[in-house]
């Protein structure tokens, strides 16, 4: 009698590694990787050697914005809400405290900045401050400067911001330069 041996059928897996590799390459090539978004800021230039790049700033020309670990926003000594920051920055920068700014529309308070060209916004934040709050505050500061620049273009140059040439845009930026200082305060836990 003959014995029958049955062979089990198998799937040829010799090319499985090649197929998996091709699929991996396909998905890597066709997948879009979202770019990280950040805050668009131009960093200061490096100080040339043997040059003192530190200059004294009058205290009234510095608007201090502090963000603490409890997510509070303090402008100078008062706790404010996020929607108040833009108007406080505009009021501070456009103050014309020295009465030598022809285009400023401020109230000329002795407690606010002398001129937009010397106004500094100083942001200090705790290490536990949420990133979303820091970005929101910086957005409000940027909106304030944008509004001041749009107003300057309309009243002084009699153009909208979109009609400005490159030279006129530089004039607007020089009228309201964006000077910001940022510091992170380390906390001990």
GROMACS .gro file of N, CA, C and O in nm, residues 26-155:
model
  520
   26UNK      N    1   0.668   5.454  -0.005
   26UNK     CA    2   0.553   5.520  -0.063
   26UNK      C    3   0.487   5.615   0.037
   26UNK      O    4   0.459   5.731   0.007
   27UNK      N    5   0.464   5.568   0.160
   27UNK     CA    6   0.399   5.652   0.259
   27UNK      C    7   0.488   5.766   0.307
   27UNK      O    8   0.440   5.875   0.336
   28UNK      N    9   0.617   5.744   0.312
   28UNK     CA   10   0.707   5.854   0.349
   28UNK      C   11   0.709   5.963   0.243
   28UNK      O   12   0.716   6.081   0.275
   29UNK      N   13   0.704   5.924   0.118
   29UNK     CA   14   0.710   6.022   0.008
   29UNK      C   15   0.577   6.097  -0.006
   29UNK      O   16   0.575   6.217  -0.032
   30UNK      N   17   0.466   6.029   0.012
   30UNK     CA   18   0.336   6.092  -0.013
   30UNK      C   19   0.278   6.163   0.108
   30UNK      O   20   0.183   6.240   0.093
   31UNK      N   21   0.329   6.141   0.227
   31UNK     CA   22   0.275   6.205   0.347
   31UNK      C   23   0.327   6.347   0.357
   31UNK      O   24   0.446   6.373   0.336
   32UNK      N   25   0.239   6.439   0.388
   32UNK     CA   26   0.282   6.577   0.411
   32UNK      C   27   0.313   6.593   0.558
   32UNK      O   28   0.233   6.558   0.645
   33UNK      N   29   0.427   6.646   0.586
   33UNK     CA   30   0.469   6.670   0.723
   33UNK      C   31   0.449   6.818   0.749
   33UNK      O   32   0.507   6.903   0.682
   34UNK      N   33   0.365   6.847   0.847
   34UNK     CA   34   0.334   6.988   0.874
   34UNK      C   35   0.457   7.056   0.933
   34UNK      O   36   0.526   7.002   1.018
   35UNK      N   37   0.482   7.175   0.883
   35UNK     CA   38   0.596   7.252   0.932
   35UNK      C   39   0.562   7.312   1.067
   35UNK      O   40   0.448   7.351   1.094
   36UNK      N   41   0.661   7.318   1.152
   36UNK     CA   42   0.640   7.380   1.282
   36UNK      C   43   0.615   7.528   1.262
   36UNK      O   44   0.682   7.595   1.183
   37UNK      N   45   0.518   7.578   1.336
   37UNK     CA   46   0.489   7.720   1.330
   37UNK      C   47   0.542   7.784   1.457
   37UNK      O   48   0.533   7.728   1.564
   38UNK      N   49   0.594   7.901   1.443
   38UNK     CA   50   0.649   7.971   1.558
   38UNK      C   51   0.614   8.118   1.550
   38UNK      O   52   0.529   8.160   1.473
   39UNK      N   53   0.680   8.194   1.629
   39UNK     CA   54   0.658   8.338   1.633
   39UNK      C   55   0.762   8.403   1.542
   39UNK      O   56   0.881   8.380   1.557
   40UNK      N   57   0.714   8.482   1.448
   40UNK     CA   58   0.803   8.547   1.354
   40UNK      C   59   0.866   8.669   1.421
   40UNK      O   60   0.799   8.770   1.444
   41UNK      N   61   0.990   8.656   1.455
   41UNK     CA   62   1.064   8.765   1.517
   41UNK      C   63   1.202   8.770   1.455
   41UNK      O   64   1.264   8.667   1.428
   42UNK      N   65   1.251   8.890   1.436
   42UNK     CA   66   1.387   8.907   1.387
   42UNK      C   67   1.476   8.923   1.509
   42UNK      O   68   1.456   9.013   1.591
   43UNK      N   69   1.573   8.836   1.522
   43UNK     CA   70   1.662   8.841   1.636
   43UNK      C   71   1.759   8.957   1.621
   43UNK      O   72   1.793   8.997   1.509
   44UNK      N   73   1.805   9.013   1.732
   44UNK     CA   74   1.900   9.124   1.722
   44UNK      C   75   2.033   9.078   1.664
   44UNK      O   76   2.070   8.961   1.674
   45UNK      N   77   2.103   9.172   1.605
   45UNK     CA   78   2.233   9.139   1.548
   45UNK      C   79   2.332   9.112   1.661
   45UNK      O   80   2.317   9.161   1.772
   46UNK      N   81   2.434   9.038   1.628
   46UNK     CA   82   2.539   9.009   1.725
   46UNK      C   83   2.619   9.136   1.751
   46UNK      O   84   2.647   9.215   1.660
   47UNK      N   85   2.655   9.156   1.876
   47UNK     CA   86   2.734   9.274   1.913
   47UNK      C   87   2.877   9.256   1.862
   47UNK      O   88   2.940   9.153   1.889
   48UNK      N   89   2.929   9.354   1.788
   48UNK     CA   90   3.068   9.342   1.740
   48UNK      C   91   3.166   9.336   1.857
   48UNK      O   92   3.141   9.392   1.964
   49UNK      N   93   3.278   9.268   1.839
   49UNK     CA   94   3.376   9.259   1.948
   49UNK      C   95   3.429   9.397   1.988
   49UNK      O   96   3.440   9.487   1.905
   50UNK      N   97   3.460   9.411   2.114
   50UNK     CA   98   3.514   9.534   2.172
   50UNK      C   99   3.420   9.653   2.157
   50UNK      O  100   3.462   9.767   2.143
   51UNK      N  101   3.290   9.625   2.155
   51UNK     CA  102   3.189   9.730   2.144
   51UNK      C  103   3.089   9.713   2.258
   51UNK      O  104   3.047   9.601   2.287
   52UNK      N  105   3.054   9.822   2.321
   52UNK     CA  106   2.953   9.818   2.427
   52UNK      C  107   2.816   9.835   2.363
   52UNK      O  108   2.781   9.943   2.317
   53UNK      N  109   2.739   9.727   2.359
   53UNK     CA  110   2.608   9.730   2.294
   53UNK      C  111   2.495   9.749   2.395
   53UNK      O  112   2.378   9.741   2.359
   54UNK      N  113   2.529   9.774   2.519
   54UNK     CA  114   2.427   9.794   2.622
   54UNK      C  115   2.406   9.944   2.637
   54UNK      O  116   2.501  10.021   2.653
   55UNK      N  117   2.280   9.986   2.628
   55UNK     CA  118   2.253  10.128   2.648
   55UNK      C  119   2.149  10.143   2.758
   55UNK      O  120   2.065  10.056   2.780
   56UNK      N  121   2.158  10.253   2.827
   56UNK     CA  122   2.065  10.280   2.935
   56UNK      C  123   1.932  10.326   2.878
   56UNK      O  124   1.927  10.405   2.784
   57UNK      N  125   1.826  10.274   2.937
   57UNK     CA  126   1.690  10.309   2.894
   57UNK      C  127   1.619  10.371   3.013
   57UNK      O  128   1.621  10.315   3.123
   58UNK      N  129   1.557  10.483   2.989
   58UNK     CA  130   1.479  10.549   3.094
   58UNK      C  131   1.365  10.456   3.135
   58UNK      O  132   1.297  10.396   3.050
   59UNK      N  133   1.342  10.443   3.264
   59UNK     CA  134   1.243  10.348   3.316
   59UNK      C  135   1.102  10.376   3.262
   59UNK      O  136   1.025  10.284   3.243
   60UNK      N  137   1.070  10.499   3.236
   60UNK     CA  138   0.935  10.529   3.186
   60UNK      C  139   0.915  10.483   3.043
   60UNK      O  140   0.802  10.475   2.994
   61UNK      N  141   1.022  10.450   2.973
   61UNK     CA  142   1.013  10.402   2.835
   61UNK      C  143   1.003  10.251   2.826
   61UNK      O  144   1.011  10.195   2.718
   62UNK      N  145   0.986  10.183   2.940
   62UNK     CA  146   0.975  10.038   2.943
   62UNK      C  147   0.838  10.000   2.996
   62UNK      O  148   0.801  10.039   3.107
   63UNK      N  149   0.761   9.927   2.917
   63UNK     CA  150   0.633   9.872   2.960
   63UNK      C  151   0.657   9.727   2.999
   63UNK      O  152   0.693   9.645   2.915
   64UNK      N  153   0.642   9.696   3.125
   64UNK     CA  154   0.670   9.562   3.176
   64UNK      C  155   0.542   9.479   3.178
   64UNK      O  156   0.445   9.518   3.242
   65UNK      N  157   0.546   9.366   3.108
   65UNK     CA  158   0.435   9.272   3.106
   65UNK      C  159   0.487   9.142   3.167
   65UNK      O  160   0.582   9.083   3.116
   66UNK      N  161   0.425   9.101   3.277
   66UNK     CA  162   0.467   8.979   3.348
   66UNK      C  163   0.358   8.874   3.337
   66UNK      O  164   0.241   8.904   3.360
   67UNK      N  165   0.398   8.752   3.306
   67UNK     CA  166   0.307   8.639   3.301
   67UNK      C  167   0.353   8.541   3.409
   67UNK      O  168   0.467   8.496   3.407
   68UNK      N  169   0.263   8.508   3.502
   68UNK     CA  170   0.305   8.422   3.612
   68UNK      C  171   0.256   8.279   3.592
   68UNK      O  172   0.190   8.246   3.494
   69UNK      N  173   0.289   8.195   3.688
   69UNK     CA  174   0.254   8.052   3.679
   69UNK      C  175   0.104   8.028   3.692
   69UNK      O  176   0.055   7.923   3.652
   70UNK      N  177   0.031   8.124   3.748
   70UNK     CA  178  -0.114   8.111   3.761
   70UNK      C  179  -0.187   8.165   3.639
   70UNK      O  180  -0.307   8.185   3.641
   71UNK      N  181  -0.112   8.195   3.532
   71UNK     CA  182  -0.163   8.243   3.404
   71UNK      C  183  -0.226   8.382   3.414
   71UNK      O  184  -0.319   8.414   3.340
   72UNK      N  185  -0.177   8.463   3.505
   72UNK     CA  186  -0.221   8.603   3.517
   72UNK      C  187  -0.131   8.690   3.431
   72UNK      O  188  -0.011   8.664   3.417
   73UNK      N  189  -0.189   8.796   3.377
   73UNK     CA  190  -0.114   8.895   3.300
   73UNK      C  191  -0.107   9.021   3.384
   73UNK      O  192  -0.210   9.079   3.418
   74UNK      N  193   0.014   9.064   3.415
   74UNK     CA  194   0.031   9.186   3.493
   74UNK      C  195   0.107   9.288   3.408
   74UNK      O  196   0.219   9.263   3.364
   75UNK      N  197   0.043   9.401   3.383
   75UNK     CA  198   0.106   9.510   3.311
   75UNK      C  199   0.144   9.614   3.415
   75UNK      O  200   0.057   9.668   3.483
   76UNK      N  201   0.275   9.638   3.426
   76UNK     CA  202   0.334   9.717   3.534
   76UNK      C  203   0.290   9.659   3.668
   76UNK      O  204   0.343   9.558   3.708
   77UNK      N  205   0.193   9.714   3.734
   77UNK     CA  206   0.155   9.662   3.867
   77UNK      C  207   0.010   9.616   3.873
   77UNK      O  208  -0.037   9.580   3.980
   78UNK      N  209  -0.060   9.616   3.761
   78UNK     CA  210  -0.201   9.579   3.760
   78UNK      C  211  -0.224   9.450   3.682
   78UNK      O  212  -0.167   9.431   3.575
   79UNK      N  213  -0.310   9.365   3.735
   79UNK     CA  214  -0.350   9.245   3.662
   79UNK      C  215  -0.458   9.285   3.562
   79UNK      O  216  -0.555   9.351   3.596
   80UNK      N  217  -0.436   9.245   3.435
   80UNK     CA  218  -0.528   9.281   3.327
   80UNK      C  219  -0.572   9.156   3.252
   80UNK      O  220  -0.513   9.049   3.266
   81UNK      N  221  -0.673   9.171   3.171
   81UNK     CA  222  -0.720   9.062   3.086
   81UNK      C  223  -0.649   9.071   2.952
   81UNK      O  224  -0.598   9.176   2.913
   82UNK      N  225  -0.651   8.961   2.880
   82UNK     CA  226  -0.581   8.954   2.751
   82UNK      C  227  -0.633   9.056   2.650
   82UNK      O  228  -0.556   9.113   2.574
   83UNK      N  229  -0.763   9.086   2.653
   83UNK     CA  230  -0.819   9.181   2.556
   83UNK      C  231  -0.786   9.326   2.588
   83UNK      O  232  -0.815   9.415   2.509
   84UNK      N  233  -0.724   9.353   2.702
   84UNK     CA  234  -0.682   9.489   2.738
   84UNK      C  235  -0.539   9.519   2.694
   84UNK      O  236  -0.499   9.635   2.690
   85UNK      N  237  -0.462   9.417   2.664
   85UNK     CA  238  -0.319   9.434   2.637
   85UNK      C  239  -0.296   9.521   2.514
   85UNK      O  240  -0.211   9.611   2.516
   86UNK      N  241  -0.370   9.499   2.408
   86UNK     CA  242  -0.349   9.576   2.284
   86UNK      C  243  -0.365   9.726   2.309
   86UNK      O  244  -0.280   9.806   2.266
   87UNK      N  245  -0.472   9.766   2.375
   87UNK     CA  246  -0.493   9.909   2.398
   87UNK      C  247  -0.390   9.968   2.493
   87UNK      O  248  -0.348  10.083   2.475
   88UNK      N  249  -0.346   9.891   2.592
   88UNK     CA  250  -0.242   9.940   2.684
   88UNK      C  251  -0.110   9.961   2.610
   88UNK      O  252  -0.041  10.060   2.633
   89UNK      N  253  -0.076   9.870   2.520
   89UNK     CA  254   0.047   9.885   2.444
   89UNK      C  255   0.038  10.004   2.349
   89UNK      O  256   0.131  10.085   2.340
   90UNK      N  257  -0.074  10.020   2.280
   90UNK     CA  258  -0.092  10.135   2.191
   90UNK      C  259  -0.081  10.266   2.267
   90UNK      O  260  -0.014  10.359   2.223
   91UNK      N  261  -0.146  10.272   2.382
   91UNK     CA  262  -0.143  10.393   2.464
   91UNK      C  263  -0.001  10.423   2.511
   91UNK      O  264   0.043  10.538   2.511
   92UNK      N  265   0.073  10.320   2.549
   92UNK     CA  266   0.210  10.339   2.597
   92UNK      C  267   0.302  10.386   2.485
   92UNK      O  268   0.377  10.482   2.501
   93UNK      N  269   0.299  10.318   2.372
   93UNK     CA  270   0.392  10.348   2.262
   93UNK      C  271   0.362  10.483   2.200
   93UNK      O  272   0.453  10.561   2.170
   94UNK      N  273   0.237  10.517   2.181
   94UNK     CA  274   0.197  10.640   2.111
   94UNK      C  275   0.180  10.760   2.204
   94UNK      O  276   0.117  10.857   2.169
   95UNK      N  277   0.237  10.755   2.322
   95UNK     CA  278   0.214  10.856   2.426
   95UNK      C  279   0.266  10.995   2.390
   95UNK      O  280   0.200  11.095   2.414
   96UNK      N  281   0.388  11.005   2.335
   96UNK     CA  282   0.450  11.134   2.306
   96UNK      C  283   0.478  11.213   2.434
   96UNK      O  284   0.448  11.331   2.444
   97UNK      N  285   0.538  11.146   2.531
   97UNK     CA  286   0.568  11.210   2.659
   97UNK      C  287   0.668  11.323   2.650
   97UNK      O  288   0.664  11.417   2.729
   98UNK      N  289   0.759  11.319   2.555
   98UNK     CA  290   0.859  11.425   2.539
   98UNK      C  291   0.808  11.538   2.451
   98UNK      O  292   0.879  11.637   2.433
   99UNK      N  293   0.689  11.524   2.396
   99UNK     CA  294   0.626  11.626   2.311
   99UNK      C  295   0.712  11.663   2.190
   99UNK      O  296   0.721  11.779   2.151
  100UNK      N  297   0.779  11.563   2.132
  100UNK     CA  298   0.860  11.588   2.013
  100UNK      C  299   0.824  11.496   1.898
  100UNK      O  300   0.898  11.484   1.802
  101UNK      N  301   0.709  11.431   1.907
  101UNK     CA  302   0.663  11.341   1.802
  101UNK      C  303   0.549  11.410   1.728
  101UNK      O  304   0.444  11.437   1.784
  102UNK      N  305   0.570  11.437   1.600
  102UNK     CA  306   0.470  11.511   1.522
  102UNK      C  307   0.351  11.423   1.482
  102UNK      O  308   0.242  11.472   1.462
  103UNK      N  309   0.371  11.294   1.471
  103UNK     CA  310   0.266  11.204   1.424
  103UNK      C  311   0.196  11.129   1.537
  103UNK      O  312   0.099  11.059   1.513
  104UNK      N  313   0.243  11.142   1.660
  104UNK     CA  314   0.183  11.070   1.773
  104UNK      C  315   0.050  11.132   1.812
  104UNK      O  316   0.031  11.253   1.801
  105UNK      N  317  -0.039  11.048   1.860
  105UNK     CA  318  -0.171  11.095   1.901
  105UNK      C  319  -0.198  11.066   2.048
  105UNK      O  320  -0.312  11.056   2.090
  106UNK      N  321  -0.091  11.051   2.127
  106UNK     CA  322  -0.104  11.012   2.266
  106UNK      C  323  -0.145  11.126   2.357
  106UNK      O  324  -0.160  11.241   2.317
  107UNK      N  325  -0.158  11.091   2.485
  107UNK     CA  326  -0.207  11.186   2.585
  107UNK      C  327  -0.095  11.262   2.654
  107UNK      O  328  -0.120  11.346   2.739
  108UNK      N  329   0.030  11.234   2.620
  108UNK     CA  330   0.148  11.299   2.676
  108UNK      C  331   0.155  11.283   2.828
  108UNK      O  332   0.182  11.378   2.900
  109UNK      N  333   0.134  11.161   2.873
  109UNK     CA  334   0.144  11.131   3.016
  109UNK      C  335   0.291  11.122   3.057
  109UNK      O  336   0.374  11.070   2.982
  110UNK      N  337   0.321  11.169   3.176
  110UNK     CA  338   0.459  11.163   3.225
  110UNK      C  339   0.495  11.022   3.272
  110UNK      O  340   0.612  10.993   3.297
  111UNK      N  341   0.398  10.933   3.281
  111UNK     CA  342   0.424  10.796   3.326
  111UNK      C  343   0.444  10.699   3.210
  111UNK      O  344   0.482  10.584   3.232
  112UNK      N  345   0.421  10.744   3.087
  112UNK     CA  346   0.432  10.656   2.971
  112UNK      C  347   0.551  10.698   2.885
  112UNK      O  348   0.622  10.792   2.918
  113UNK      N  349   0.573  10.633   2.773
  113UNK     CA  350   0.695  10.651   2.694
  113UNK      C  351   0.710  10.792   2.638
  113UNK      O  352   0.613  10.864   2.616
  114UNK      N  353   0.835  10.828   2.613
  114UNK     CA  354   0.868  10.959   2.556
  114UNK      C  355   0.835  10.967   2.408
  114UNK      O  356   0.785  11.067   2.359
  115UNK      N  357   0.866  10.859   2.336
  115UNK     CA  358   0.856  10.859   2.189
  115UNK      C  359   0.845  10.714   2.145
  115UNK      O  360   0.901  10.625   2.208
  116UNK      N  361   0.776  10.685   2.034
  116UNK     CA  362   0.767  10.546   1.987
  116UNK      C  363   0.902  10.482   1.957
  116UNK      O  364   0.918  10.362   1.969
  117UNK      N  365   1.002  10.562   1.920
  117UNK     CA  366   1.132  10.507   1.885
  117UNK      C  367   1.212  10.461   2.006
  117UNK      O  368   1.311  10.389   1.990
  118UNK      N  369   1.172  10.501   2.126
  118UNK     CA  370   1.243  10.458   2.247
  118UNK      C  371   1.157  10.370   2.336
  118UNK      O  372   1.202  10.327   2.442
  119UNK      N  373   1.035  10.341   2.295
  119UNK     CA  374   0.944  10.258   2.375
  119UNK      C  375   0.985  10.112   2.364
  119UNK      O  376   1.002  10.059   2.254
  120UNK      N  377   1.001  10.047   2.479
  120UNK     CA  378   1.041   9.907   2.485
  120UNK      C  379   0.931   9.829   2.557
  120UNK      O  380   0.885   9.869   2.663
  121UNK      N  381   0.892   9.717   2.499
  121UNK     CA  382   0.797   9.627   2.564
  121UNK      C  383   0.879   9.512   2.622
  121UNK      O  384   0.947   9.441   2.549
  122UNK      N  385   0.873   9.496   2.753
  122UNK     CA  386   0.948   9.390   2.821
  122UNK      C  387   0.851   9.284   2.871
  122UNK      O  388   0.765   9.312   2.954
  123UNK      N  389   0.866   9.162   2.819
  123UNK     CA  390   0.782   9.050   2.862
  123UNK      C  391   0.867   8.957   2.946
  123UNK      O  392   0.973   8.912   2.903
  124UNK      N  393   0.821   8.930   3.066
  124UNK     CA  394   0.885   8.828   3.148
  124UNK      C  395   0.780   8.725   3.183
  124UNK      O  396   0.665   8.759   3.212
  125UNK      N  397   0.819   8.600   3.177
  125UNK     CA  398   0.724   8.494   3.204
  125UNK      C  399   0.787   8.387   3.290
  125UNK      O  400   0.908   8.364   3.286
  126UNK      N  401   0.705   8.325   3.368
  126UNK     CA  402   0.746   8.217   3.455
  126UNK      C  403   0.770   8.091   3.371
  126UNK      O  404   0.714   8.077   3.262
  127UNK      N  405   0.851   8.002   3.422
  127UNK     CA  406   0.876   7.876   3.350
  127UNK      C  407   0.749   7.792   3.339
  127UNK      O  408   0.737   7.710   3.248
  128UNK      N  409   0.652   7.814   3.427
  128UNK     CA  410   0.528   7.738   3.425
  128UNK      C  411   0.416   7.810   3.349
  128UNK      O  412   0.303   7.761   3.347
  129UNK      N  413   0.445   7.922   3.289
  129UNK     CA  414   0.345   7.992   3.208
  129UNK      C  415   0.315   7.908   3.084
  129UNK      O  416   0.405   7.855   3.021
  130UNK      N  417   0.188   7.895   3.053
  130UNK     CA  418   0.150   7.817   2.935
  130UNK      C  419   0.192   7.890   2.808
  130UNK      O  420   0.181   8.011   2.797
  131UNK      N  421   0.237   7.810   2.714
  131UNK     CA  422   0.285   7.864   2.588
  131UNK      C  423   0.175   7.939   2.514
  131UNK      O  424   0.199   8.042   2.452
  132UNK      N  425   0.053   7.890   2.522
  132UNK     CA  426  -0.060   7.955   2.454
  132UNK      C  427  -0.082   8.097   2.505
  132UNK      O  428  -0.113   8.188   2.428
  133UNK      N  429  -0.063   8.118   2.635
  133UNK     CA  430  -0.079   8.253   2.691
  133UNK      C  431   0.032   8.345   2.642
  133UNK      O  432   0.006   8.460   2.605
  134UNK      N  433   0.154   8.295   2.639
  134UNK     CA  434   0.266   8.376   2.591
  134UNK      C  435   0.244   8.416   2.446
  134UNK      O  436   0.264   8.533   2.409
  135UNK      N  437   0.201   8.324   2.363
  135UNK     CA  438   0.175   8.354   2.223
  135UNK      C  439   0.059   8.453   2.209
  135UNK      O  440   0.064   8.545   2.128
  136UNK      N  441  -0.045   8.437   2.289
  136UNK     CA  442  -0.160   8.528   2.284
  136UNK      C  443  -0.119   8.670   2.320
  136UNK      O  444  -0.162   8.767   2.255
  137UNK      N  445  -0.036   8.685   2.422
  137UNK     CA  446   0.011   8.818   2.462
  137UNK      C  447   0.097   8.878   2.351
  137UNK      O  448   0.084   8.996   2.317
  138UNK      N  449   0.186   8.798   2.293
  138UNK     CA  450   0.269   8.850   2.184
  138UNK      C  451   0.185   8.886   2.062
  138UNK      O  452   0.216   8.983   1.992
  139UNK      N  453   0.080   8.812   2.037
  139UNK     CA  454  -0.012   8.848   1.928
  139UNK      C  455  -0.079   8.982   1.954
  139UNK      O  456  -0.094   9.064   1.862
  140UNK      N  457  -0.120   9.007   2.077
  140UNK     CA  458  -0.184   9.135   2.110
  140UNK      C  459  -0.086   9.250   2.094
  140UNK      O  460  -0.123   9.358   2.048
  141UNK      N  461   0.039   9.229   2.131
  141UNK     CA  462   0.142   9.333   2.113
  141UNK      C  463   0.163   9.359   1.964
  141UNK      O  464   0.171   9.475   1.921
  142UNK      N  465   0.169   9.254   1.886
  142UNK     CA  466   0.186   9.269   1.741
  142UNK      C  467   0.067   9.342   1.679
  142UNK      O  468   0.084   9.428   1.592
  143UNK      N  469  -0.054   9.311   1.724
  143UNK     CA  470  -0.174   9.380   1.675
  143UNK      C  471  -0.168   9.529   1.708
  143UNK      O  472  -0.210   9.613   1.627
  144UNK      N  473  -0.118   9.562   1.826
  144UNK     CA  474  -0.108   9.703   1.866
  144UNK      C  475  -0.013   9.778   1.773
  144UNK      O  476  -0.045   9.887   1.724
  145UNK      N  477   0.102   9.720   1.747
  145UNK     CA  478   0.198   9.785   1.656
  145UNK      C  479   0.142   9.793   1.514
  145UNK      O  480   0.161   9.893   1.445
  146UNK      N  481   0.073   9.690   1.471
  146UNK     CA  482   0.014   9.692   1.338
  146UNK      C  483  -0.089   9.804   1.327
  146UNK      O  484  -0.092   9.878   1.228
  147UNK      N  485  -0.172   9.820   1.429
  147UNK     CA  486  -0.273   9.926   1.428
  147UNK      C  487  -0.207  10.064   1.426
  147UNK      O  488  -0.253  10.154   1.354
  148UNK      N  489  -0.100  10.081   1.502
  148UNK     CA  490  -0.029  10.209   1.502
  148UNK      C  491   0.033  10.237   1.365
  148UNK      O  492   0.029  10.351   1.317
  149UNK      N  493   0.088  10.135   1.303
  149UNK     CA  494   0.150  10.153   1.172
  149UNK      C  495   0.046  10.180   1.063
  149UNK      O  496   0.069  10.263   0.974
  150UNK      N  497  -0.069  10.114   1.072
  150UNK     CA  498  -0.176  10.141   0.976
  150UNK      C  499  -0.225  10.284   0.991
  150UNK      O  500  -0.246  10.356   0.891
  151UNK      N  501  -0.241  10.329   1.113
  151UNK     CA  502  -0.285  10.467   1.139
  151UNK      C  503  -0.183  10.567   1.085
  151UNK      O  504  -0.219  10.669   1.026
  152UNK      N  505  -0.055  10.540   1.105
  152UNK     CA  506   0.051  10.627   1.053
  152UNK      C  507   0.044  10.633   0.900
  152UNK      O  508   0.055  10.742   0.842
  153UNK      N  509   0.028  10.518   0.836
  153UNK     CA  510   0.021  10.516   0.690
  153UNK      C  511  -0.100  10.596   0.640
  153UNK      O  512  -0.091  10.668   0.541
  154UNK      N  513  -0.212  10.585   0.710
  154UNK     CA  514  -0.333  10.657   0.669
  154UNK      C  515  -0.322  10.807   0.692
  154UNK      O  516  -0.360  10.887   0.606
  155UNK      N  517  -0.273  10.847   0.809
  155UNK     CA  518  -0.274  10.989   0.844
  155UNK      C  519  -0.154  11.067   0.790
  155UNK      O  520  -0.168  11.181   0.748
   0.00000   0.00000   0.00000
